[in-house]
PDB file of C-alpha atoms in Angstrom:
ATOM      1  CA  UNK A 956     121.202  91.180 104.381  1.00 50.00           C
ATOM      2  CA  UNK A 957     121.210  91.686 108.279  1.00 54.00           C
ATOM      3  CA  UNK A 958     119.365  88.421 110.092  1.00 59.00           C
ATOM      4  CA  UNK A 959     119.133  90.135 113.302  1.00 58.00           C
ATOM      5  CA  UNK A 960     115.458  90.559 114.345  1.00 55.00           C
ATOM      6  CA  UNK A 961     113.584  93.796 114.461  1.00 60.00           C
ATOM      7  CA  UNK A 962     110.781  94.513 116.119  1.00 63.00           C
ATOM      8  CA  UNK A 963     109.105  97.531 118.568  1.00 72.00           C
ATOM      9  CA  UNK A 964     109.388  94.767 121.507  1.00 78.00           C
ATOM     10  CA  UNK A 965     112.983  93.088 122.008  1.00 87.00           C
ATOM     11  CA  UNK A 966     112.555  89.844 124.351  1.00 87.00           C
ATOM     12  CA  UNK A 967     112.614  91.769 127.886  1.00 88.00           C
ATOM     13  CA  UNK A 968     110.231  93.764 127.095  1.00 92.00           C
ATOM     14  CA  UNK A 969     107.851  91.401 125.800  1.00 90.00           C
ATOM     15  CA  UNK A 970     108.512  88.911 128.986  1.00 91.00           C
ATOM     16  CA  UNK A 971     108.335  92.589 131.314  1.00 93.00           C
ATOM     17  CA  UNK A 972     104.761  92.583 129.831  1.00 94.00           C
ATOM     18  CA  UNK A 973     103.647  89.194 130.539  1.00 93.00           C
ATOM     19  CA  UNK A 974     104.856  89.809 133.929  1.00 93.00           C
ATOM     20  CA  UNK A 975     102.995  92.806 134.166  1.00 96.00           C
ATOM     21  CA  UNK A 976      99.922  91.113 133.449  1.00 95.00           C
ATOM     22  CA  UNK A 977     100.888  88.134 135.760  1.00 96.00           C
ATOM     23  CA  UNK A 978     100.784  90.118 138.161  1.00 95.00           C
ATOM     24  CA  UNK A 979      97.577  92.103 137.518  1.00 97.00           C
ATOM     25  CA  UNK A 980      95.491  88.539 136.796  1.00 97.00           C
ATOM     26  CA  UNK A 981      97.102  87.736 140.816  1.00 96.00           C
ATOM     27  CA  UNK A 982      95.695  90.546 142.001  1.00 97.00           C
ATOM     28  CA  UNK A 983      92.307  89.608 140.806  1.00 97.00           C
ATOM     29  CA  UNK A 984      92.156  86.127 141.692  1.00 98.00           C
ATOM     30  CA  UNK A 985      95.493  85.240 143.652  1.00 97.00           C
ATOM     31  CA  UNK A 986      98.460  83.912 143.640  1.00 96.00           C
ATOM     32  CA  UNK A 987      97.405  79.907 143.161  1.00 97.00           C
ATOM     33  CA  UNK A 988      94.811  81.157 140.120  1.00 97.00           C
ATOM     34  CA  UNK A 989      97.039  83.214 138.460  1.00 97.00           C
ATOM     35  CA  UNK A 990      99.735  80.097 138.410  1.00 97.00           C
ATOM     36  CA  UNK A 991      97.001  77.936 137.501  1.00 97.00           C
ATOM     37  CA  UNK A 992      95.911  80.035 134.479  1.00 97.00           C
ATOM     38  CA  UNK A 993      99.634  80.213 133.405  1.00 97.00           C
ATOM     39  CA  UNK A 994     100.464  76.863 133.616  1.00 97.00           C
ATOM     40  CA  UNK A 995      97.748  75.942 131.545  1.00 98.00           C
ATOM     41  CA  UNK A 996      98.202  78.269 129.208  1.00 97.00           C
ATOM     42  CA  UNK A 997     101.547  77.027 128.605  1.00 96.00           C
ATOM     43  CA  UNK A 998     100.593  73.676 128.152  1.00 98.00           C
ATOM     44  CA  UNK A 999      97.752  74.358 125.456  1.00 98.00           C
ATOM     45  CA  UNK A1000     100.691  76.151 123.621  1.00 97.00           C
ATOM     46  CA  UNK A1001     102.650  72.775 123.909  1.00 96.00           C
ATOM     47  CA  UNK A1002      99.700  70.839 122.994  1.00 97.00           C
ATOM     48  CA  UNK A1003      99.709  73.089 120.193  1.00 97.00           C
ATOM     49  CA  UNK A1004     103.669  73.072 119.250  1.00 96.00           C
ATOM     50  CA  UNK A1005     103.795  69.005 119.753  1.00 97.00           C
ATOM     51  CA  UNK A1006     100.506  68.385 117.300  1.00 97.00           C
ATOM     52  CA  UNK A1007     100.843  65.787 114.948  1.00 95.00           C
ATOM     53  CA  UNK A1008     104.593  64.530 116.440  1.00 94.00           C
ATOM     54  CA  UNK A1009     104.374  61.516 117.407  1.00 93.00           C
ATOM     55  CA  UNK A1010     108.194  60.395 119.286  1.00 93.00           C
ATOM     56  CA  UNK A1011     109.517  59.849 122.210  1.00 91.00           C
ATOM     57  CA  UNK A1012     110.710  62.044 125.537  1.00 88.00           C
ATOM     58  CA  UNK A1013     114.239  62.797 123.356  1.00 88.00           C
ATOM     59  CA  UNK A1014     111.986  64.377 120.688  1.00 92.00           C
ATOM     60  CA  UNK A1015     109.825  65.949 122.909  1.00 92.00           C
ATOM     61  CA  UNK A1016     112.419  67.786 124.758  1.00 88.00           C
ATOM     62  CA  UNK A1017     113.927  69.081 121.019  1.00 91.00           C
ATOM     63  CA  UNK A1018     110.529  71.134 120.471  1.00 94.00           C
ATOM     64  CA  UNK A1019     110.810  72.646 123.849  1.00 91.00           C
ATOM     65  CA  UNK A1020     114.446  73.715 123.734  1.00 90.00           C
ATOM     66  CA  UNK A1021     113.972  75.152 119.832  1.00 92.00           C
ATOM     67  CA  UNK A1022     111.058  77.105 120.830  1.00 93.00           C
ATOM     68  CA  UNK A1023     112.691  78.438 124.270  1.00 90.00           C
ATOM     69  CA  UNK A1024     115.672  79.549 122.053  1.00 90.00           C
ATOM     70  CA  UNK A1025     114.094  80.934 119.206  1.00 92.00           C
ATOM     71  CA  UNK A1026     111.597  82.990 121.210  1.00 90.00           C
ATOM     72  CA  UNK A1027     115.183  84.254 122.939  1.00 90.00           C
ATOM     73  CA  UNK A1028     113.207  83.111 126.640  1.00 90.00           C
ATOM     74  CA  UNK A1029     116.596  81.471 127.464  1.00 89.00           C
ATOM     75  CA  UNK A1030     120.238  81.539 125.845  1.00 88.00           C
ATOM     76  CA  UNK A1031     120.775  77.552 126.062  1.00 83.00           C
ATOM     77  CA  UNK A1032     118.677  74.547 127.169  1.00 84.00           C
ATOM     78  CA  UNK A1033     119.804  71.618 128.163  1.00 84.00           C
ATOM     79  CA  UNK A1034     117.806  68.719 128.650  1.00 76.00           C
ATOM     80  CA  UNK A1035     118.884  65.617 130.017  1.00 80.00           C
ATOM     81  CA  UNK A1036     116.722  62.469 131.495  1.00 80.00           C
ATOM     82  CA  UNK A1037     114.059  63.605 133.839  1.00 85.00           C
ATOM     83  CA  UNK A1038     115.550  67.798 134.018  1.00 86.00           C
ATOM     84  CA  UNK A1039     116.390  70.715 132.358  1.00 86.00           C
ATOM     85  CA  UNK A1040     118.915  73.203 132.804  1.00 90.00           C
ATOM     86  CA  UNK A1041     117.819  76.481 131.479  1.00 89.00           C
ATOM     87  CA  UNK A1042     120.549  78.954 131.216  1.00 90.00           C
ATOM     88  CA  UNK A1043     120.420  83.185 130.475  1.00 89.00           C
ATOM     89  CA  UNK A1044     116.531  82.940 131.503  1.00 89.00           C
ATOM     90  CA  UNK A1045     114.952  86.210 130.834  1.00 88.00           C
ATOM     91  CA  UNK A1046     112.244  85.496 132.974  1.00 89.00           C
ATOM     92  CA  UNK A1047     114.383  84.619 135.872  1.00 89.00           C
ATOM     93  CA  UNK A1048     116.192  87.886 135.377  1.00 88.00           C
ATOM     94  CA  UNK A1049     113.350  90.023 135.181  1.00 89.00           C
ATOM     95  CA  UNK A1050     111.340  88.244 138.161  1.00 91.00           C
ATOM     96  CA  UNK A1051     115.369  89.181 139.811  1.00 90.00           C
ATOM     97  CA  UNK A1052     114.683  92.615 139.064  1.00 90.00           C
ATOM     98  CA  UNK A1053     111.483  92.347 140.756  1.00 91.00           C
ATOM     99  CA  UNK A1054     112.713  91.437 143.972  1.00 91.00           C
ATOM    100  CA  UNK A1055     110.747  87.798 142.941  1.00 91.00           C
ATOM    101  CA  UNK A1056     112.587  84.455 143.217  1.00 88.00           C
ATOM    102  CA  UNK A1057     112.416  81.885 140.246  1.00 90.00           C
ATOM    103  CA  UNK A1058     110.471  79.283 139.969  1.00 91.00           C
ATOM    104  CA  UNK A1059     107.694  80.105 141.562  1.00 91.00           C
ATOM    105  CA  UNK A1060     106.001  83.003 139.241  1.00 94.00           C
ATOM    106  CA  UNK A1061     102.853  82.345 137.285  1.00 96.00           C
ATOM    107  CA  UNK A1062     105.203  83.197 134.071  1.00 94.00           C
ATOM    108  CA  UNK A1063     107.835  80.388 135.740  1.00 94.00           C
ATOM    109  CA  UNK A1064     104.739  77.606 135.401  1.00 95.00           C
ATOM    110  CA  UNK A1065     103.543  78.976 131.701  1.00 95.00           C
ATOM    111  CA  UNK A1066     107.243  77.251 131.033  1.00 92.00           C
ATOM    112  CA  UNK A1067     106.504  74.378 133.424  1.00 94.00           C
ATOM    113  CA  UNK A1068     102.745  73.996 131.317  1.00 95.00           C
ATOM    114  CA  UNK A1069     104.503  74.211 128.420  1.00 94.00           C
ATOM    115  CA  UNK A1070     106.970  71.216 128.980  1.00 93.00           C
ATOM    116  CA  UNK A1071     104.279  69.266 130.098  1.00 95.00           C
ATOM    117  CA  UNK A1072     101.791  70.299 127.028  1.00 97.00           C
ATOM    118  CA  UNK A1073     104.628  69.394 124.688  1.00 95.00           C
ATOM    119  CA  UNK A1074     105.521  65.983 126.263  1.00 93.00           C
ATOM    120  CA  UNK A1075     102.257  64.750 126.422  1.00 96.00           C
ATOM    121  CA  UNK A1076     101.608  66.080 122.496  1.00 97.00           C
ATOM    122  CA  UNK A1077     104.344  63.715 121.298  1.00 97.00           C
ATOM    123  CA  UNK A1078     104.481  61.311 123.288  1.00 95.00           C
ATOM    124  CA  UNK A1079     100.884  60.454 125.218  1.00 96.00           C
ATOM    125  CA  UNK A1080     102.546  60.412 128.054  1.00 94.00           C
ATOM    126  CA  UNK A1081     101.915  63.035 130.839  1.00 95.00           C
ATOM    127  CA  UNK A1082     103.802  64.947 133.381  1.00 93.00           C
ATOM    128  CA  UNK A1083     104.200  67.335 135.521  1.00 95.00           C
ATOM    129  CA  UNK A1084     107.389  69.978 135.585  1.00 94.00           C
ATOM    130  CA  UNK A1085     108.770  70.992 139.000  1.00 94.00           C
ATOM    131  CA  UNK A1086     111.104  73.577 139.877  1.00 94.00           C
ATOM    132  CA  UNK A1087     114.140  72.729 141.427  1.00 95.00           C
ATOM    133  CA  UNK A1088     116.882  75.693 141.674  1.00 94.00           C
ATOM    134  CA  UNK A1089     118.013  78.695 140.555  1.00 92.00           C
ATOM    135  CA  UNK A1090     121.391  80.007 140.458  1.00 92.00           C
ATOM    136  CA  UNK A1091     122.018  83.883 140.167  1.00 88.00           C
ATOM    137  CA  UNK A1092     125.568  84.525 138.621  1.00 83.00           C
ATOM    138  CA  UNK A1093     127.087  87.070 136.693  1.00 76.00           C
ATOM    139  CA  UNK A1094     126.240  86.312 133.283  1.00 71.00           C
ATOM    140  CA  UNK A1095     122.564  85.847 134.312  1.00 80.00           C
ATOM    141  CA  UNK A1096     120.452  83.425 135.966  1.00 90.00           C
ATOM    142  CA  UNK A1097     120.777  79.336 135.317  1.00 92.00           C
ATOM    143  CA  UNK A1098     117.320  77.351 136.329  1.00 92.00           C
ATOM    144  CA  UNK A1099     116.971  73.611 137.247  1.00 93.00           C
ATOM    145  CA  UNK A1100     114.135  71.308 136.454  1.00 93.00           C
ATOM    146  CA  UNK A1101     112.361  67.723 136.759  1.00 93.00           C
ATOM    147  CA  UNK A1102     109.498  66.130 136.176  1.00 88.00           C
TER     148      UNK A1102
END
């Protein structure tokens, strides 16, 4: 039995498309309201992933890496006190092929929202995820973050 998923929409595709639409919601209301829509709803997904966890920031952090990963929105996530390094981003490389920087996209903050939605799920604690750096190499693009 082959375990490799199959569907009409591999992972670019899919994040090309929310990109797309990113874009078109801008248009309509600008850049600051389309970042703001994003973020939040990123973090009513993590509201949504963290229900019913209670835990700490450790915990937290697991249910945001698992569902970056399985979603294939990054290859690897590490997360370690206050930041996260987020490495093979598919968003980063598709904002790259843009001509857009990471990190500052409204599909950048719908990851940011969802940090944030997921931490304060599990934990009752709340925060807010910043953008720190990207670095563009040859195996893809590698993203810093705190909050």
């Amino acid at each position: 039995m082959n375990d490799k998923k199959h569907c009409a929409m591999d992972t670019r595709d899919l994040v090309t498309l929310l990109a797309d639409l990113a874009e078109q919601i801008e248009t309509l209301i600008g850049k600051k309201g389309a970042v703001s829509v994003f973020r939040y709803a990123g973090k009513q997904m993590g509201k949504r992933l963290g229900a019913g966890q209670s835990g700490d920031a450790e915990q937290a952090r697991g249910i945001v890496a698992k569902f970056f990963q399985d979603k294939e929105f990054m290859d690897g996530v590490t997360l370690e006190g206050n930041g996260a390094e987020l490495s093979g981003c598919r968003i980063g490389l598709v904002l790259r092929d843009r001509g857009i920087q990471a990190g500052s996209h409204a599909l950048c903050h719908f990851g940011f929202g969802l940090i944030d939605g997921v931490t304060e799920a599990v934990t009752g604690r709340k925060i807010i995820t910043l953008h720190l750096a990207s670095e563009y190499h040859d195996d893809g693009i590698t993203c810093h973050e705190t909050w």
